[in-house]
mmCIF file of C-alpha atoms and ligand atoms in Angstrom:
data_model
loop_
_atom_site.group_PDB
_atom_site.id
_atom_site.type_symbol
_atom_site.label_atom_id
_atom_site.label_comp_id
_atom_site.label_asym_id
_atom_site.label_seq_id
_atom_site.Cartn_x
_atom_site.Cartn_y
_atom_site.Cartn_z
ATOM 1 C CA UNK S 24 14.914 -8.677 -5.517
ATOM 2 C CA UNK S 25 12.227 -6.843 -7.434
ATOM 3 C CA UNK S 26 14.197 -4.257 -8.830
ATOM 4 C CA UNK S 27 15.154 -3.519 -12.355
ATOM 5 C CA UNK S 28 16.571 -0.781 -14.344
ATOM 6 C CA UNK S 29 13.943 1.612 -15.490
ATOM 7 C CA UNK S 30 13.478 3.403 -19.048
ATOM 8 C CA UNK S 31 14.744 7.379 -18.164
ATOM 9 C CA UNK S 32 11.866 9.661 -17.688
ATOM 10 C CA UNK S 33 13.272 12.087 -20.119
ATOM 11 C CA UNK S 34 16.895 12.021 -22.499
ATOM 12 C CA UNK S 35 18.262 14.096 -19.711
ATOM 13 C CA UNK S 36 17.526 11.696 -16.859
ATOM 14 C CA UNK S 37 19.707 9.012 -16.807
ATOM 15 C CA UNK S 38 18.560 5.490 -16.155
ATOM 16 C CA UNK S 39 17.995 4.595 -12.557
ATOM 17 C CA UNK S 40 17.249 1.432 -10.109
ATOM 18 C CA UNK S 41 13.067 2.204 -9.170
ATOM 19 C CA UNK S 42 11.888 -0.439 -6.793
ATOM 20 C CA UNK S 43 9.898 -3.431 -7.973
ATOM 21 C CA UNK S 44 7.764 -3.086 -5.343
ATOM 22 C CA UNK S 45 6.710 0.235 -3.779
ATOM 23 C CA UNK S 46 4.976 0.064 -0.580
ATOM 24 C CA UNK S 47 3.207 3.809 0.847
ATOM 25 C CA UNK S 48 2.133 4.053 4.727
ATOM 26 C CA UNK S 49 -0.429 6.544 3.710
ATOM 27 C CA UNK S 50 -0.343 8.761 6.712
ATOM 28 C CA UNK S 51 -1.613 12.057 7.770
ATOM 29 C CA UNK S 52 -4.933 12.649 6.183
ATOM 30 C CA UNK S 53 -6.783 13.206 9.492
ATOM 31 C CA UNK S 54 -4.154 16.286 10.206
ATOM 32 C CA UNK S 55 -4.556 17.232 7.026
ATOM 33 C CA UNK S 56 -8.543 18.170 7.450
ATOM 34 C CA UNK S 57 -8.121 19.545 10.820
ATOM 35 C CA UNK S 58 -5.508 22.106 9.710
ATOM 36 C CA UNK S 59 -8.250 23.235 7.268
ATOM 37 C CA UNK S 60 -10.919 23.039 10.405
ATOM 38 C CA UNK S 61 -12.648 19.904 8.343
ATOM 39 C CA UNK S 62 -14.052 16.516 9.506
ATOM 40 C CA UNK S 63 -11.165 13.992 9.334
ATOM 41 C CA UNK S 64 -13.124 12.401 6.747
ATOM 42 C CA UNK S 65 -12.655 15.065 3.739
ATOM 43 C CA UNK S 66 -8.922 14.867 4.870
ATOM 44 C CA UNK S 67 -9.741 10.499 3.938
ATOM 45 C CA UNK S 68 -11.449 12.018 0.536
ATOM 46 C CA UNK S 69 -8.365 13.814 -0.315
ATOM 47 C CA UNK S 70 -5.952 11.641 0.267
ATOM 48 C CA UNK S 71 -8.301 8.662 -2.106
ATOM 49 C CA UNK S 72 -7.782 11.502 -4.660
ATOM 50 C CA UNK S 73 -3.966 11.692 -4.114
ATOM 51 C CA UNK S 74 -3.755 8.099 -4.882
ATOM 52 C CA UNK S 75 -5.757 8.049 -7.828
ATOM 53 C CA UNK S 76 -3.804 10.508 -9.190
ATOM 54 C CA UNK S 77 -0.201 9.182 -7.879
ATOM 55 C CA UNK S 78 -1.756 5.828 -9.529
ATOM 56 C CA UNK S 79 0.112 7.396 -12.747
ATOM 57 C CA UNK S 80 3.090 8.497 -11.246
ATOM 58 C CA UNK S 81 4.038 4.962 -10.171
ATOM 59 C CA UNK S 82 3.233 3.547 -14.082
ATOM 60 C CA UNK S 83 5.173 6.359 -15.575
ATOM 61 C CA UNK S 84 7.853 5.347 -13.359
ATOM 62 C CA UNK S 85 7.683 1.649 -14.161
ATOM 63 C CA UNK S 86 6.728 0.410 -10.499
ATOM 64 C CA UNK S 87 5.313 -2.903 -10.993
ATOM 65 C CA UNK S 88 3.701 -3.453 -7.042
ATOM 66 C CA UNK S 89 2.286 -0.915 -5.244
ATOM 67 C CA UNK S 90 0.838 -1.483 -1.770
ATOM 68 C CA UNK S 91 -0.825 0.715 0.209
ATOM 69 C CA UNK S 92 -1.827 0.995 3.894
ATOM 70 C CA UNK S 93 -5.577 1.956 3.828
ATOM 71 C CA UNK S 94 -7.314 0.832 7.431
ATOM 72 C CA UNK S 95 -5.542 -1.388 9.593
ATOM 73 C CA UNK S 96 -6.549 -3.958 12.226
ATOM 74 C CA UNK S 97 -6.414 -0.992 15.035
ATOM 75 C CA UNK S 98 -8.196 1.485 12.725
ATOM 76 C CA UNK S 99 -11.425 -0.074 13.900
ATOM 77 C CA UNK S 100 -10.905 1.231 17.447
ATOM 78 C CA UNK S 101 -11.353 4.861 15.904
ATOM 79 C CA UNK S 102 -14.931 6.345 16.384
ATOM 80 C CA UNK S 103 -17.824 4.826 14.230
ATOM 81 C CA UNK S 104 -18.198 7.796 12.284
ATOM 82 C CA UNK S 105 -14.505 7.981 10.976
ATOM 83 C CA UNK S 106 -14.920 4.004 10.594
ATOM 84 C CA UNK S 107 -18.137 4.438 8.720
ATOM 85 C CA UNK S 108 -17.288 7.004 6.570
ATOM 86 C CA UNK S 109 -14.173 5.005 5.344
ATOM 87 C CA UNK S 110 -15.848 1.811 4.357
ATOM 88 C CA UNK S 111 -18.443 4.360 2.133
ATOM 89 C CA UNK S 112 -15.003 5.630 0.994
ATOM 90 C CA UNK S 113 -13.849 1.797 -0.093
ATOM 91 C CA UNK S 114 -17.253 1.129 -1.540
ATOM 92 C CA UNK S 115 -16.973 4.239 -3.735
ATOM 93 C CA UNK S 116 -13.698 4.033 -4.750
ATOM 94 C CA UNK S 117 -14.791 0.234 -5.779
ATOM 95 C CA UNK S 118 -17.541 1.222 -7.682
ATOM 96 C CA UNK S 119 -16.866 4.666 -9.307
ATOM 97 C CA UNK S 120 -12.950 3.721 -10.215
ATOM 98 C CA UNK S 121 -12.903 0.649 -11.434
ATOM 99 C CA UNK S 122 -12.054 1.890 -15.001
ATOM 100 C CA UNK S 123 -9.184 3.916 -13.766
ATOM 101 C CA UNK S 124 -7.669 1.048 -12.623
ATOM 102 C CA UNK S 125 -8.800 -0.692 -16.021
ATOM 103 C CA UNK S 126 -7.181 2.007 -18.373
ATOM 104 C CA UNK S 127 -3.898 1.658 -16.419
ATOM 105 C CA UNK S 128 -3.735 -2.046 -16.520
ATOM 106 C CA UNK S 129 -3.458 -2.414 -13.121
ATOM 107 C CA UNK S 130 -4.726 -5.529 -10.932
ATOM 108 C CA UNK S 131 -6.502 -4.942 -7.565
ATOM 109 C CA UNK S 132 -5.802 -7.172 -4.353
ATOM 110 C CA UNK S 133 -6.907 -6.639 -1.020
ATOM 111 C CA UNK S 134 -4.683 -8.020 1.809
ATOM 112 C CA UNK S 135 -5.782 -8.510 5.069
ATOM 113 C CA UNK S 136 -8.635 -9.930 6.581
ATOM 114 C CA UNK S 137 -11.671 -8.992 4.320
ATOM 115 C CA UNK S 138 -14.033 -11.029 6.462
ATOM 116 C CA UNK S 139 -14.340 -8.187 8.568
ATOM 117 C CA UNK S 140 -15.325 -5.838 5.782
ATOM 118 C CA UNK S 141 -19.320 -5.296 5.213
ATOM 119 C CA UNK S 142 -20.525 -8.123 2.940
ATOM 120 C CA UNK S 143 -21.131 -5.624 0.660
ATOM 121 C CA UNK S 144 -17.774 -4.104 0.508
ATOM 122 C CA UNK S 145 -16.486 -7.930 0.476
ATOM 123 C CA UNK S 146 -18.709 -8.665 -3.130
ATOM 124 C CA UNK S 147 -17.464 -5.430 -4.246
ATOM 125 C CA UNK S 148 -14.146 -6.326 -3.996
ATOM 126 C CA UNK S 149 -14.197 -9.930 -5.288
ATOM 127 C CA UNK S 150 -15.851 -8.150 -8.178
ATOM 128 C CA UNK S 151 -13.187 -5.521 -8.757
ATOM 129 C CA UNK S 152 -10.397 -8.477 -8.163
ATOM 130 C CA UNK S 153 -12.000 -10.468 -10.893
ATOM 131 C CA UNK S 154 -12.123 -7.632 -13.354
ATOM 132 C CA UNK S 155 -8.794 -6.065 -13.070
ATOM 133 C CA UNK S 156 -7.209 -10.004 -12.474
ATOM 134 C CA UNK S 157 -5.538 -10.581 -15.891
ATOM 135 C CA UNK S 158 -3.060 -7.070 -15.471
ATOM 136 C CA UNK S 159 0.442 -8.013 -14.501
ATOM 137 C CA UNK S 160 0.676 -4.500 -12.688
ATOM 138 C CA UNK S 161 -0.678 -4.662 -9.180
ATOM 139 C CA UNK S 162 -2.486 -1.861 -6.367
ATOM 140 C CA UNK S 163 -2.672 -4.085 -2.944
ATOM 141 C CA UNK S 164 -4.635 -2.254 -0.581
ATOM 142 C CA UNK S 165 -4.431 -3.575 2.832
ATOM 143 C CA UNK S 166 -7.876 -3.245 4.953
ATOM 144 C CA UNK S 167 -8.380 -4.546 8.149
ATOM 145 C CA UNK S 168 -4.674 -5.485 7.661
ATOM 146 C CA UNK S 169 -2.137 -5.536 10.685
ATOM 147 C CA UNK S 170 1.193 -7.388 10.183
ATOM 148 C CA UNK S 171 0.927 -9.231 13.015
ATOM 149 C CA UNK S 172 -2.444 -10.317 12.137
ATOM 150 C CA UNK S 173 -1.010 -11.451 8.823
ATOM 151 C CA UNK S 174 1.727 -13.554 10.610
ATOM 152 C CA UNK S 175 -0.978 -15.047 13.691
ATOM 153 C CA UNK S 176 -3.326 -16.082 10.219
ATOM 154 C CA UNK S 177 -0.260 -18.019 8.742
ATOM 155 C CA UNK S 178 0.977 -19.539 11.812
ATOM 156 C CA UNK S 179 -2.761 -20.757 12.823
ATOM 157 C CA UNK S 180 -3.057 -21.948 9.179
ATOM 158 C CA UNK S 181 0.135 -23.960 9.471
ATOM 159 C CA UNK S 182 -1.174 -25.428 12.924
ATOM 160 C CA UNK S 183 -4.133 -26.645 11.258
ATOM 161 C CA UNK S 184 -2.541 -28.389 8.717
ATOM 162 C CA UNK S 185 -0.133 -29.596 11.075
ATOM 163 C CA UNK S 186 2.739 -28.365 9.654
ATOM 164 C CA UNK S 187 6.271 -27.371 10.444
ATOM 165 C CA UNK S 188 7.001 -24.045 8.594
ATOM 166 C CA UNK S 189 9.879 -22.928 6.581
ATOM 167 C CA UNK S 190 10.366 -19.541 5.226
ATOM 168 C CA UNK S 191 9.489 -20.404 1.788
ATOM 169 C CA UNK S 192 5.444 -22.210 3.033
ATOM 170 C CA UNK S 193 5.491 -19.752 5.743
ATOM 171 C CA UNK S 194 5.772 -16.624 2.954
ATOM 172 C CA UNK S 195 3.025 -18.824 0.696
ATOM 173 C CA UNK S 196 0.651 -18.710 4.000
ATOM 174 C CA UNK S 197 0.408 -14.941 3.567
ATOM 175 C CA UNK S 198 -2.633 -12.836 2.292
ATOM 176 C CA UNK S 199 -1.012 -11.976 -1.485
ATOM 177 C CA UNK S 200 1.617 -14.917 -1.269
ATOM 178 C CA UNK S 201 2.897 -14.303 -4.649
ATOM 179 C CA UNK S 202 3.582 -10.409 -4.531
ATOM 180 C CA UNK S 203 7.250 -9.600 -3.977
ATOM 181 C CA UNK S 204 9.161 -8.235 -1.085
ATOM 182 C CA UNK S 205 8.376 -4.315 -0.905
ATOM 183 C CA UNK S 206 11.714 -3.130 -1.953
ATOM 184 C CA UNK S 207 10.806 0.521 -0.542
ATOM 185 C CA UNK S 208 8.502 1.585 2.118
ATOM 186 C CA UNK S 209 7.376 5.577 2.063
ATOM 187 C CA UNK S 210 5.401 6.731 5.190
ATOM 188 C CA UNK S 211 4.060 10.179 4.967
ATOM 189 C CA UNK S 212 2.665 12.575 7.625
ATOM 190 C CA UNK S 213 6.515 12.610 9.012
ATOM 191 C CA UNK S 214 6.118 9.917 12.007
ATOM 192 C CA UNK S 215 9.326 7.531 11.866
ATOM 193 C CA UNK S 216 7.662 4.310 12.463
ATOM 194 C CA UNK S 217 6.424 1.081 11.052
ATOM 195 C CA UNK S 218 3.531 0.870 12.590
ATOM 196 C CA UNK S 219 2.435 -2.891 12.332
ATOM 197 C CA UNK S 220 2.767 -2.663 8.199
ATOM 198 C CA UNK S 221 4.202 -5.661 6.478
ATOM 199 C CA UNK S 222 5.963 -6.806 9.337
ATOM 200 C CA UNK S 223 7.376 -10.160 7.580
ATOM 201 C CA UNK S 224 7.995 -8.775 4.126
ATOM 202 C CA UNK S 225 9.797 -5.694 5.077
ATOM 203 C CA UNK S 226 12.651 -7.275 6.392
ATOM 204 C CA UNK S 227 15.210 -6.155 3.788
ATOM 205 C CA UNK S 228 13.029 -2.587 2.805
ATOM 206 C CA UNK S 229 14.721 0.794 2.648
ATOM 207 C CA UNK S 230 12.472 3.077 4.424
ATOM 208 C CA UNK S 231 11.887 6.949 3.154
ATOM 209 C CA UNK S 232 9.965 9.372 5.752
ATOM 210 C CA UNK S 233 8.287 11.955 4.094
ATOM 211 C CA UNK S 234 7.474 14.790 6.160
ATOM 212 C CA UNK S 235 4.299 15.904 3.742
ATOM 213 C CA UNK S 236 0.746 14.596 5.044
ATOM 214 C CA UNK S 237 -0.763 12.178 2.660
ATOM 215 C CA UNK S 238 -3.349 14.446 0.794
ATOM 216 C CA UNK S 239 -0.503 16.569 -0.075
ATOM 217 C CA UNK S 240 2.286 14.191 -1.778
ATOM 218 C CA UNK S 241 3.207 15.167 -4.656
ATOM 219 C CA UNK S 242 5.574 13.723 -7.908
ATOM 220 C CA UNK S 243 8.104 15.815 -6.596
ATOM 221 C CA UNK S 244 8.183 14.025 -3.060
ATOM 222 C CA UNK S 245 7.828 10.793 -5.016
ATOM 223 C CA UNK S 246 10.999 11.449 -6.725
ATOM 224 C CA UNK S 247 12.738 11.878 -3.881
ATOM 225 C CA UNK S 248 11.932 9.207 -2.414
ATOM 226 C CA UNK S 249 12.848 7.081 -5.511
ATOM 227 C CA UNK S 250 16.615 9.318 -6.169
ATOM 228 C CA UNK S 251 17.215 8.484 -1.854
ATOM 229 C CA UNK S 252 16.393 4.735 -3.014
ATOM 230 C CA UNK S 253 18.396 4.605 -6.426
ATOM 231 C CA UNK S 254 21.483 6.060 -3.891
ATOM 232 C CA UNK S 255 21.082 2.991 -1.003
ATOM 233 C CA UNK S 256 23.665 0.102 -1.251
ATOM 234 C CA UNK S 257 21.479 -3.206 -0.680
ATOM 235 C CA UNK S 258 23.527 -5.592 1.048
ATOM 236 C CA UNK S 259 20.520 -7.697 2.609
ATOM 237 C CA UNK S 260 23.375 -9.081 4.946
ATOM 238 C CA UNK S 261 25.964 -9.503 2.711
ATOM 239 C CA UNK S 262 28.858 -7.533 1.216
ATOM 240 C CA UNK S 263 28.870 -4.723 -1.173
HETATM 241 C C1 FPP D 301 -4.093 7.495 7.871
HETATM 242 O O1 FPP D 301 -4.199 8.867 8.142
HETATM 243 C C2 FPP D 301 -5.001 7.157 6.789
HETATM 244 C C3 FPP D 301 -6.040 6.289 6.888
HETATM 245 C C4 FPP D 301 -6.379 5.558 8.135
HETATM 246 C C5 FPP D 301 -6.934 6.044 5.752
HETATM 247 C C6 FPP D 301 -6.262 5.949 4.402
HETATM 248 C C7 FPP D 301 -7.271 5.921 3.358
HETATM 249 C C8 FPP D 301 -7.210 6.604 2.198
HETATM 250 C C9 FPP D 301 -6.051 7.422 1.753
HETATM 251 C C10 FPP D 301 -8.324 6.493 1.291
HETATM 252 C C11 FPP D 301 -7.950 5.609 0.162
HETATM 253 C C12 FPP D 301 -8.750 4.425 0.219
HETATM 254 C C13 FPP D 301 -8.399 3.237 -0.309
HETATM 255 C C14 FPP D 301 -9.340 2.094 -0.244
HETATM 256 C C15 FPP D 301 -7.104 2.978 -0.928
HETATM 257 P P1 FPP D 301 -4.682 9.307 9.592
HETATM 258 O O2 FPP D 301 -6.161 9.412 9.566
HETATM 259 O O3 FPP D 301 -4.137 8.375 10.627
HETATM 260 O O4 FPP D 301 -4.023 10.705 9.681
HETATM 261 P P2 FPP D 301 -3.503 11.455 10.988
HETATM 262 O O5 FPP D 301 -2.251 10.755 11.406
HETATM 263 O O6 FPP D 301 -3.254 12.821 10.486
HETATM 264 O O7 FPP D 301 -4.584 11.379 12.011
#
């Protein structure tokens, strides 16, 4: 679901299956500052720059969805500094990017559960959302997002209304009901795991592990990932 056939790159390249839906575990940005003997936030302020810039990569490719992993529901364990210094992150990235996001034509969504954000951060991003909301190409950024979370929110919704679920008003109980199954998930920073990230929606994903820390993905890696994908045979359970 999601996928269609893509316009080639160049006359050399032929044409090729690219996921609807691209989903990115951005990992690896803390390594990526220590290595360089740096506060784990400029390894945060590098990898914001890697996705502003891979931002183009997935238009020229014809991705439709991208989401990305930004803080999740455990990420507020880590110390206050790191915590702090990644909501100034959000709130600058809100503010200061906005037109990148408008010159691509690209709608921003938050998923997760943005009461826990700083008010501010919260009106920022209802701003940003109602700016960008008329582009049919979408960023989802999940903050203070944890799948499990996401499925606990829908069940307790459900429960309130007093309602039996099925999978089709379970999936419209979700935080961005209406964005398609991630066809691909990429986690960088080389750990093999899922690591609570679109826990209901994945369930038919190819996965790509990239061994390259966030900051440092490149097109190159991104191509990879997307010839690996193009190569899969997607059964979803049934037969080729
Ligand atoms: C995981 O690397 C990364 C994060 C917890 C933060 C991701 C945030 C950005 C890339 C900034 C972009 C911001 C937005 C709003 C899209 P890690 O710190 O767990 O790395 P490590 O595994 O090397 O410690």
């Amino acid at each position: 679901m999601g996928d269609f056939v893509n316009l080639p790159a160049s006359s050399a390249d032929a044409p090729r299956r690219v996921p609807g839906h691209l989903a990115i575990i951005l990992d690896g940005n803390g390594r990526w500052a220590t290595k360089r003997g740096k506060p784990r936030s400029f390894g945060h302020i590098a990898g914001a720059r890697t996705l502003i810039r891979a931002l183009g990569w997935f238009a020229e490719r014809g991705i439709q969805h991208v989401t990305v992993y930004a803080f999740s529901t455990e990420n507020w364990k880590r110390p206050a500094r790191e915590v702090a210094s990644l909501m100034r992150l959000f709130s600058t990235l809100l503010r200061h990017n906005l037109d990148i996001l408008v010159k691509n034509k690209i709608r921003l969504r938050i998923s997760g559960r943005r009461g826990d954000l700083p008010p501010k951060i919260q009106k920022a991003v209802a701003e940003a959302e109602r700016i960008t909301a008329g582009f049919d190409r979408q960023l989802i950024v999940c903050v203070s997002y944890g799948g499990r979370a996401e499925i606990i929110d829908a069940v307790n919704a459900a429960v309130a209304r007093g309602e039996k679920v099925t999978e089709e008003s379970f999936q419209n109980l979700l935080y961005v009901p209406d964005v398609p199954d991630p066809d691909l998930v990429i986690r960088t920073g080389g750990e093999k795991r899922t690591s609570n990230f679109l826990l209901w929606e994945s369930a038919y994903a190819e996965y790509c592990f990239i061994d390259a820390l966030w900051p440092d993905f490149s097109e190159r890696d991104l191509d990879d990932a997307l010839s690996d994908y193009a190569s899969r045979n997607r059964r979803k359970g049934g037969i080729a």
